[in-house]
PDB file of N, CA and C in Angstrom:
ATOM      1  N   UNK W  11     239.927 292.129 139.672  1.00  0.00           N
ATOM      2  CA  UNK W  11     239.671 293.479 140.075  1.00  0.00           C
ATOM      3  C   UNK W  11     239.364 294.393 138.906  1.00  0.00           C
ATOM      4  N   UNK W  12     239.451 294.036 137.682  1.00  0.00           N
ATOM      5  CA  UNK W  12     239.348 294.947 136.661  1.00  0.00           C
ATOM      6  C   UNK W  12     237.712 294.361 135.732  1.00  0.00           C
ATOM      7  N   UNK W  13     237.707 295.631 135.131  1.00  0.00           N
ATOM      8  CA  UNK W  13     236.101 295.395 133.920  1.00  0.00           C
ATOM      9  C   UNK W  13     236.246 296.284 133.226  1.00  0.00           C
ATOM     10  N   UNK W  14     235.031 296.514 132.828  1.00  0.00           N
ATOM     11  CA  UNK W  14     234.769 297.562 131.323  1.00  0.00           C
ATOM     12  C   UNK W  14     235.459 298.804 132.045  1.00  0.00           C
ATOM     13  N   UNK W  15     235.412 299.060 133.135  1.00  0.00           N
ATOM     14  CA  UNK W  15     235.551 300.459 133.612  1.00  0.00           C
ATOM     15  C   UNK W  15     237.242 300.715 133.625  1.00  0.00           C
ATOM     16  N   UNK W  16     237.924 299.547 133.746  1.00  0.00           N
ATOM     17  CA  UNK W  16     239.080 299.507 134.253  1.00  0.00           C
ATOM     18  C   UNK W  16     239.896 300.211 132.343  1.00  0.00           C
ATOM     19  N   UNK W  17     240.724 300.961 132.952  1.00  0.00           N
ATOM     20  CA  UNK W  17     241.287 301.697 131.746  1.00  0.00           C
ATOM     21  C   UNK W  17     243.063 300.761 131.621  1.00  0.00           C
ATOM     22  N   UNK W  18     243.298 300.430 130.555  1.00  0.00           N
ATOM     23  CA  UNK W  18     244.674 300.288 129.805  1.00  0.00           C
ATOM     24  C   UNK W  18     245.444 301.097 128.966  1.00  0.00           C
ATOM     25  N   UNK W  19     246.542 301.205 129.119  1.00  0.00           N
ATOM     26  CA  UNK W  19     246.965 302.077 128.050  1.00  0.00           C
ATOM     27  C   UNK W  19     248.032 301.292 127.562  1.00  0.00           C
ATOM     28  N   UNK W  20     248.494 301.161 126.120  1.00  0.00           N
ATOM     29  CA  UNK W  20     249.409 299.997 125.615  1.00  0.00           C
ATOM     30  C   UNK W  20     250.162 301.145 124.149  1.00  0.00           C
ATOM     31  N   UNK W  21     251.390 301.321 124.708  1.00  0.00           N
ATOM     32  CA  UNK W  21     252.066 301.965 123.631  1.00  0.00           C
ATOM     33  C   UNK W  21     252.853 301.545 122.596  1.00  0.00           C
ATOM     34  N   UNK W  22     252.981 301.857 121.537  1.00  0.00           N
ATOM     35  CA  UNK W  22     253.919 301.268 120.339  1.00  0.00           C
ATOM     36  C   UNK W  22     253.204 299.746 120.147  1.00  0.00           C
ATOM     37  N   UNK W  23     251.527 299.990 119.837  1.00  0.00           N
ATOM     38  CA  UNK W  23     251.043 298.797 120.200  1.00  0.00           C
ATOM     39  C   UNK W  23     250.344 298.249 119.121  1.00  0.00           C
ATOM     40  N   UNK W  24     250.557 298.863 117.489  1.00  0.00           N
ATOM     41  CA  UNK W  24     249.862 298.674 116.622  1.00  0.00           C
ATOM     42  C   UNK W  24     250.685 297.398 116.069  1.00  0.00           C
ATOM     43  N   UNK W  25     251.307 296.597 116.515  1.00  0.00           N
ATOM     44  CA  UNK W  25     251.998 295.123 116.147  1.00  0.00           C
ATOM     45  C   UNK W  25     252.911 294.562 117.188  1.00  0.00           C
ATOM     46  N   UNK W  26     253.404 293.390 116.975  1.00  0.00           N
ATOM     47  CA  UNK W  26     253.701 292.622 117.933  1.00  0.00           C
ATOM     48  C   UNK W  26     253.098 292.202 119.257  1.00  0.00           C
ATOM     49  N   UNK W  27     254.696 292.573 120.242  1.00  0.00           N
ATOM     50  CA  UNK W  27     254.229 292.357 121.244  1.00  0.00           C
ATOM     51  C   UNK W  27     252.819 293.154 121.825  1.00  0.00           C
ATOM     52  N   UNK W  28     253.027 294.664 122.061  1.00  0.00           N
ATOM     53  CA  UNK W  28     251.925 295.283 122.180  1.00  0.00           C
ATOM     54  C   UNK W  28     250.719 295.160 121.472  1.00  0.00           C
ATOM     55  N   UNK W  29     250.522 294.920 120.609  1.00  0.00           N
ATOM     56  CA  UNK W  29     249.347 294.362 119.784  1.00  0.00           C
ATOM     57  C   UNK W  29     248.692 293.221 120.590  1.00  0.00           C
ATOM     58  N   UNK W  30     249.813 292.235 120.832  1.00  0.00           N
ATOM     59  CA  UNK W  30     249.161 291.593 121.548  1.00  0.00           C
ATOM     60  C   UNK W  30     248.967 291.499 122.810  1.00  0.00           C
ATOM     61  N   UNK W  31     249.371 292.612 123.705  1.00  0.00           N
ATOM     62  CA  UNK W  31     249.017 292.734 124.786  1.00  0.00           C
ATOM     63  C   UNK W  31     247.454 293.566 124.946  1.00  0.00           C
ATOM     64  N   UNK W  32     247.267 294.557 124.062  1.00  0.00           N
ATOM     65  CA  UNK W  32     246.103 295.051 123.403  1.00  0.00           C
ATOM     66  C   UNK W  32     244.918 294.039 123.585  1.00  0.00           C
ATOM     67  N   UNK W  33     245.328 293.205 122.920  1.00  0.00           N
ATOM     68  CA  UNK W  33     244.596 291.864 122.127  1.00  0.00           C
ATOM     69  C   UNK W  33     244.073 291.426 123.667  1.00  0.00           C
ATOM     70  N   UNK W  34     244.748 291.013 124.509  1.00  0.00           N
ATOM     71  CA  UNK W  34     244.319 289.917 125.985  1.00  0.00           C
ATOM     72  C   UNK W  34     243.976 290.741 126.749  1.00  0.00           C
ATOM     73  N   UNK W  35     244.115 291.497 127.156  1.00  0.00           N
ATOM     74  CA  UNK W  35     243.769 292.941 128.168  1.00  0.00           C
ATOM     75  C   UNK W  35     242.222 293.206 127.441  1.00  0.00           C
ATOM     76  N   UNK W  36     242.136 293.124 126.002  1.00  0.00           N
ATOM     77  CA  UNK W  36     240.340 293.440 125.386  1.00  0.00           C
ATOM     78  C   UNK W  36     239.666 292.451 125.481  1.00  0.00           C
ATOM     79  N   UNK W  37     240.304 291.040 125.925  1.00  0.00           N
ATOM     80  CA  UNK W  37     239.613 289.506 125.800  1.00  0.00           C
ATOM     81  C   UNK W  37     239.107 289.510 127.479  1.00  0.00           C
ATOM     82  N   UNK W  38     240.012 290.464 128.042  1.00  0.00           N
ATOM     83  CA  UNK W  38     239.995 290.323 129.550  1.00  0.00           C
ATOM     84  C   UNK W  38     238.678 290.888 129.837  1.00  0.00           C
ATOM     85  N   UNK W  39     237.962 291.910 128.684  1.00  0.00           N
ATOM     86  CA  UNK W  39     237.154 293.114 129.054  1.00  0.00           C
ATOM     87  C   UNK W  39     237.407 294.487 129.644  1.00  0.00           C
ATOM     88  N   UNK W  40     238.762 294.777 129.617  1.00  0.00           N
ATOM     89  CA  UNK W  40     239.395 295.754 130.243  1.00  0.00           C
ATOM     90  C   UNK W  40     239.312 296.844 128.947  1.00  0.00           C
ATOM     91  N   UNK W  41     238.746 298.252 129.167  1.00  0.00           N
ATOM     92  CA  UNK W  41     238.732 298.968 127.831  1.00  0.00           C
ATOM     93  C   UNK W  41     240.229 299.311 127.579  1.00  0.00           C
ATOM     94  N   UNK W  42     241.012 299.169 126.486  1.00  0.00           N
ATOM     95  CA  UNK W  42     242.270 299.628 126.126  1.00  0.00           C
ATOM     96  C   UNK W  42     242.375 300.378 125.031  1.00  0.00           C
ATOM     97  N   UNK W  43     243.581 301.209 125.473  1.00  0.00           N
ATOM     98  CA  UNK W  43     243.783 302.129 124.607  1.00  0.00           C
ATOM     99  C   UNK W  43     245.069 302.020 123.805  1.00  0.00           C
ATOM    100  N   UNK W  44     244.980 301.912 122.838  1.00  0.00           N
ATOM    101  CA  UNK W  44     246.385 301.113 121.715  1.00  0.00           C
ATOM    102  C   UNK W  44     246.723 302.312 120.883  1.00  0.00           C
ATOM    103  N   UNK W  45     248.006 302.943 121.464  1.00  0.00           N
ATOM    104  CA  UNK W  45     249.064 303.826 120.886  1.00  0.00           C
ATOM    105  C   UNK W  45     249.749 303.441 120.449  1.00  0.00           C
ATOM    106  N   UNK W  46     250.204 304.584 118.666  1.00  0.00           N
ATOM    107  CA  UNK W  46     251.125 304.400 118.038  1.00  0.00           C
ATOM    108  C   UNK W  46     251.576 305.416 117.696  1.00  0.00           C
ATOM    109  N   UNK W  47     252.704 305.860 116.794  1.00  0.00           N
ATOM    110  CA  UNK W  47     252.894 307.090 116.057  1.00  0.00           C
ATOM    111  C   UNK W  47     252.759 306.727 114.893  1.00  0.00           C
ATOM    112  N   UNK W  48     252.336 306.254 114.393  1.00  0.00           N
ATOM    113  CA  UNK W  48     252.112 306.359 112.778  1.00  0.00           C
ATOM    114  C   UNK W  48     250.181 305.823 112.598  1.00  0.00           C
ATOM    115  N   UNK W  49     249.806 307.102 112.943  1.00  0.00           N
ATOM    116  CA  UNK W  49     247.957 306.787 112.804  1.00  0.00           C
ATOM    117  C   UNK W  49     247.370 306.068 111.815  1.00  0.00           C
ATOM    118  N   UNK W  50     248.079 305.698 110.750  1.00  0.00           N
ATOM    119  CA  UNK W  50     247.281 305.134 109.815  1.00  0.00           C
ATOM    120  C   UNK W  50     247.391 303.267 109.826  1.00  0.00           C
ATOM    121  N   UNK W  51     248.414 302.850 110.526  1.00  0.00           N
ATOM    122  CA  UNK W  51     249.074 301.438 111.415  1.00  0.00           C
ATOM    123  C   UNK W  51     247.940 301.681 112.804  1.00  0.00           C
ATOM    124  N   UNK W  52     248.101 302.433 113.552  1.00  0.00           N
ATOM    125  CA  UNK W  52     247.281 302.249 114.820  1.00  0.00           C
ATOM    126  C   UNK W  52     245.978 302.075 114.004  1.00  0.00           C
ATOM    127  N   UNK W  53     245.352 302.604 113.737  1.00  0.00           N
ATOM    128  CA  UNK W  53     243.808 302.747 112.976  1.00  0.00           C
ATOM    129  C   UNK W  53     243.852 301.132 112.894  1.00  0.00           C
ATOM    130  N   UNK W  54     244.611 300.695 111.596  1.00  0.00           N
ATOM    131  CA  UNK W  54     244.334 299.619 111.071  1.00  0.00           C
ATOM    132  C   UNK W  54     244.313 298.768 112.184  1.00  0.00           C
ATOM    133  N   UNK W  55     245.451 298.857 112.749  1.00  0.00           N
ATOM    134  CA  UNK W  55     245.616 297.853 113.675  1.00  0.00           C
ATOM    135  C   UNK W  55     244.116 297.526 115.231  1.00  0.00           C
ATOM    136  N   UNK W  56     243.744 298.397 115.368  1.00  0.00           N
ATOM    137  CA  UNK W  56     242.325 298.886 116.177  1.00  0.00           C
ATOM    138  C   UNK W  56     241.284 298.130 115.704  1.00  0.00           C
ATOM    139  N   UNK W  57     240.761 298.880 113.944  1.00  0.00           N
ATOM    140  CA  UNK W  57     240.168 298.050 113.480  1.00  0.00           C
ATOM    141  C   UNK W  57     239.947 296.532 113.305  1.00  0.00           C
ATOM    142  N   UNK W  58     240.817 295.802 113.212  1.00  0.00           N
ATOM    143  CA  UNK W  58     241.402 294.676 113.121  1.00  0.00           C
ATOM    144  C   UNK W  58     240.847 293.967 114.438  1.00  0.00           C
ATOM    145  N   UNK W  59     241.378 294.183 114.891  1.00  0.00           N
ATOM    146  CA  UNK W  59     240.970 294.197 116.791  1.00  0.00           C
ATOM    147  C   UNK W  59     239.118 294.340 116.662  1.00  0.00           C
ATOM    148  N   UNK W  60     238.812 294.822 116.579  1.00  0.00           N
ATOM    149  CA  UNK W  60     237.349 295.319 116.808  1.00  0.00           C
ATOM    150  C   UNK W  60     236.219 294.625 116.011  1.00  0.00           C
ATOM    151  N   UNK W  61     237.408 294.265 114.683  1.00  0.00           N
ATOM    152  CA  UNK W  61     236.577 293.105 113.553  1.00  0.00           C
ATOM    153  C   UNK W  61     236.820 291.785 114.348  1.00  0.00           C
ATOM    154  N   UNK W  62     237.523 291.115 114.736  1.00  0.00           N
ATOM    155  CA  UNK W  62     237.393 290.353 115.788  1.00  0.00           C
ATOM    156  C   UNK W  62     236.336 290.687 117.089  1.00  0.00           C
ATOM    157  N   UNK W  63     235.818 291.160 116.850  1.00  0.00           N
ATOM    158  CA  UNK W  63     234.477 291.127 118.393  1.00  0.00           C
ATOM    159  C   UNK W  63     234.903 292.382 119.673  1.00  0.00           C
ATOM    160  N   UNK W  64     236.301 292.854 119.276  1.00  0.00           N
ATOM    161  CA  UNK W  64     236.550 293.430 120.504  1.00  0.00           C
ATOM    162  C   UNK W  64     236.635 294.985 120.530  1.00  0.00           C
ATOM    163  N   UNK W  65     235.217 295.484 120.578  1.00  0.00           N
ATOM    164  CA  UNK W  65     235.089 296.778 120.523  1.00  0.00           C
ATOM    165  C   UNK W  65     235.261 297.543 122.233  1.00  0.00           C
ATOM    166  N   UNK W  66     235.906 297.090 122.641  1.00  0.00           N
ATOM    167  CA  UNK W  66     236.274 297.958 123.918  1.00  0.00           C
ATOM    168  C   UNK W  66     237.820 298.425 123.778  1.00  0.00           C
ATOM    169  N   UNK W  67     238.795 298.317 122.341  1.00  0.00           N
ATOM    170  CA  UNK W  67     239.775 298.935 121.647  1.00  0.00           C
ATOM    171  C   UNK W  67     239.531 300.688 121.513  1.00  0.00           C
ATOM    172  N   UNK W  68     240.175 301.270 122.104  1.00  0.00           N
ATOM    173  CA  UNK W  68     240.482 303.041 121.421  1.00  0.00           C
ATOM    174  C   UNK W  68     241.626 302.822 120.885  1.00  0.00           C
ATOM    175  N   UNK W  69     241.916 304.058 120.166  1.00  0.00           N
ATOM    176  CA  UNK W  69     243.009 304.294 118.994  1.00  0.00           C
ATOM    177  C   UNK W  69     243.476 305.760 119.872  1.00  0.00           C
ATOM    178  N   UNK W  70     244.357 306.059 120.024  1.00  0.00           N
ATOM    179  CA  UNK W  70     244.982 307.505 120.020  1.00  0.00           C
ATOM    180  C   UNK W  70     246.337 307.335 119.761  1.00  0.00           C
ATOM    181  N   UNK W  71     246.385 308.232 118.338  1.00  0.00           N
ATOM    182  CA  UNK W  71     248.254 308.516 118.176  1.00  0.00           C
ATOM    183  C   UNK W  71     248.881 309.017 119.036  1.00  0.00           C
ATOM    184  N   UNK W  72     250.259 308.277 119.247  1.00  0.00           N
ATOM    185  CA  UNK W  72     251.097 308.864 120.642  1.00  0.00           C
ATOM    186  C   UNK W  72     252.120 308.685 120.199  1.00  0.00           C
ATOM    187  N   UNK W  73     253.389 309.978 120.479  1.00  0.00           N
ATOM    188  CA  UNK W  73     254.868 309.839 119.921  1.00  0.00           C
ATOM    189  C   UNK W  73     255.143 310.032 121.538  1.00  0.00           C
ATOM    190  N   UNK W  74     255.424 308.917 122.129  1.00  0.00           N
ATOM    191  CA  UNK W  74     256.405 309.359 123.608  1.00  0.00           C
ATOM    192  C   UNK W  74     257.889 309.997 123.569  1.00  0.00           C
ATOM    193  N   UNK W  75     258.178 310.546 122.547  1.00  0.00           N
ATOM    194  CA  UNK W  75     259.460 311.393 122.189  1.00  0.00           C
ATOM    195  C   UNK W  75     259.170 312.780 122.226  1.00  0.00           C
ATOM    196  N   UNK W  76     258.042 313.160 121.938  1.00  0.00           N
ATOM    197  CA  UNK W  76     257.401 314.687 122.248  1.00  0.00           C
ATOM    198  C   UNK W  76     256.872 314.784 122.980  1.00  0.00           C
ATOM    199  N   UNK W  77     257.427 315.775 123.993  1.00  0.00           N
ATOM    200  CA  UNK W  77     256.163 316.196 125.183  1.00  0.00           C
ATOM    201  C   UNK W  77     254.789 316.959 124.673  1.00  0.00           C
ATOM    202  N   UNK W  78     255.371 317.371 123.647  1.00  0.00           N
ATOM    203  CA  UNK W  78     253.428 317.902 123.282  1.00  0.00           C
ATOM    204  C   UNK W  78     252.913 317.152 123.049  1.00  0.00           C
ATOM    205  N   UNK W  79     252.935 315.709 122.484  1.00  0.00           N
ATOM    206  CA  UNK W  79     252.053 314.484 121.884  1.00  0.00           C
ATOM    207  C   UNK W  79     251.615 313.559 123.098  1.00  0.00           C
ATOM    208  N   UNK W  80     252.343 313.533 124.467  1.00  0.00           N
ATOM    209  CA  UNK W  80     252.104 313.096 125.149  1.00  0.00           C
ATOM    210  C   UNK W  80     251.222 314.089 126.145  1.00  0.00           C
ATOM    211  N   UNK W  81     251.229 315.412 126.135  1.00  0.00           N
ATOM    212  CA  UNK W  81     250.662 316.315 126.890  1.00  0.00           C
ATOM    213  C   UNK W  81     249.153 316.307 126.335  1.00  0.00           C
ATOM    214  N   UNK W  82     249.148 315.782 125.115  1.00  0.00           N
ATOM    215  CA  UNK W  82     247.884 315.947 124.513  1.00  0.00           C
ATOM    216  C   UNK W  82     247.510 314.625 124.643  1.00  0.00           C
ATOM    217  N   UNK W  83     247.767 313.653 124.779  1.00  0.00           N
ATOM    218  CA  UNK W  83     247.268 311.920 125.251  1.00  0.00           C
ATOM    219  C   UNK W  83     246.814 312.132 126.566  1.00  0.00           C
ATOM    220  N   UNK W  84     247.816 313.001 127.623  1.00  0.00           N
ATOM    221  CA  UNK W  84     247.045 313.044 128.998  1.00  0.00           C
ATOM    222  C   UNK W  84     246.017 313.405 129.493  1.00  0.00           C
ATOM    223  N   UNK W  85     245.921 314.669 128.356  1.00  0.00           N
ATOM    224  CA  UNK W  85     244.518 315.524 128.147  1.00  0.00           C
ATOM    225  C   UNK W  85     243.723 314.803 127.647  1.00  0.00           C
ATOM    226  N   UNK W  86     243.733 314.087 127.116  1.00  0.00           N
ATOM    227  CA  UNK W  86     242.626 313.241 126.595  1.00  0.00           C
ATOM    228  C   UNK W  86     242.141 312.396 127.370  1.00  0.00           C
ATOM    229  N   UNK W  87     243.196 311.476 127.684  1.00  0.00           N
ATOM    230  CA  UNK W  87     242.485 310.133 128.336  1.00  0.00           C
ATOM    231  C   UNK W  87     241.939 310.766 130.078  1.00  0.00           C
ATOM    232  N   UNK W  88     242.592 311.942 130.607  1.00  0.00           N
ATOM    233  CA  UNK W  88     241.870 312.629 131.640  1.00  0.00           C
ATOM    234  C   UNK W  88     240.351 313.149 131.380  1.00  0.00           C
ATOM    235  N   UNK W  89     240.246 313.635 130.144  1.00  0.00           N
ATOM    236  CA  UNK W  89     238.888 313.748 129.756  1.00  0.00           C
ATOM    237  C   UNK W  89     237.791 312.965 129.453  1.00  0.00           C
ATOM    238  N   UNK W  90     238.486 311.774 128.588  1.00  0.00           N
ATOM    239  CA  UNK W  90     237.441 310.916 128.209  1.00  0.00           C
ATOM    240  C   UNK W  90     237.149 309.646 129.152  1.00  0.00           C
ATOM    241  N   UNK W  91     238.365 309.470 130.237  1.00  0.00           N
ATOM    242  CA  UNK W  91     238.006 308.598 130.862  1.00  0.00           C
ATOM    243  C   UNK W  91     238.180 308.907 132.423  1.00  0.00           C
ATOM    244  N   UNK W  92     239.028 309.907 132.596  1.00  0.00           N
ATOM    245  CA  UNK W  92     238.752 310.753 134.195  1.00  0.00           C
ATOM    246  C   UNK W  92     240.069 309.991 134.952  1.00  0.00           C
ATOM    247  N   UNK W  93     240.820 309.204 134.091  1.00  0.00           N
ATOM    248  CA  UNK W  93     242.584 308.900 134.024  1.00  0.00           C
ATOM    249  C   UNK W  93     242.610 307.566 133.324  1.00  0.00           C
ATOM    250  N   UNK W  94     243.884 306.845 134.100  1.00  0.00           N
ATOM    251  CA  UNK W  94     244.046 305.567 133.779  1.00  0.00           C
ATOM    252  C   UNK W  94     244.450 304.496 134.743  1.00  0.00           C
ATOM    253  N   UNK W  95     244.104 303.306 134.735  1.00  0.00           N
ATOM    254  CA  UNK W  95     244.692 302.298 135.862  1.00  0.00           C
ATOM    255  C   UNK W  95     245.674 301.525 135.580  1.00  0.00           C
ATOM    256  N   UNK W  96     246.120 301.523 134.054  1.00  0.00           N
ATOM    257  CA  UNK W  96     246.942 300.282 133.807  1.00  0.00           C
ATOM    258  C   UNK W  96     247.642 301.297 132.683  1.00  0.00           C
TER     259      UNK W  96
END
């Protein structure tokens, strides 16, 4: 049921487990979006991802401990992608 259109969102995801959930969800073709709080780990970690072939990876820093950081992720991914499915 899912494709390019189908949206992911994967938090605290610039290593490990989430990394690699990132990782199979982008193999799946599902576009995902890989949150972290420390932007310069998410970045890398994106990149990384994308140097491997899988440019359907976004990056947005996310602290789920602040409601403003998350108020501003909602705003976003409502904008750029019109919500999320996963």
């Amino acid at each position: 049921w899912w494709s390019g259109d189908t949206v992911a969102v994967v938090t605290g995801a610039n290593k490990g487990i989430g990394l690699a959930v990132v990782k199979r969800f982008a193999e799946l073709g599902l576009t995902v979006v890989l949150t972290a709080r420390d932007e310069e780990r998410g970045k890398k970690a994106t990149e990384k991802l994308r140097g491997e072939g899988l440019g359907n990876v976004r990056f947005f820093a996310l602290d789920v401990s602040k409601a403003a950081s998350i108020k501003t992720f909602v705003s976003w991914v409502e904008t750029t992608f019109g919500g999320l499915d996963i």
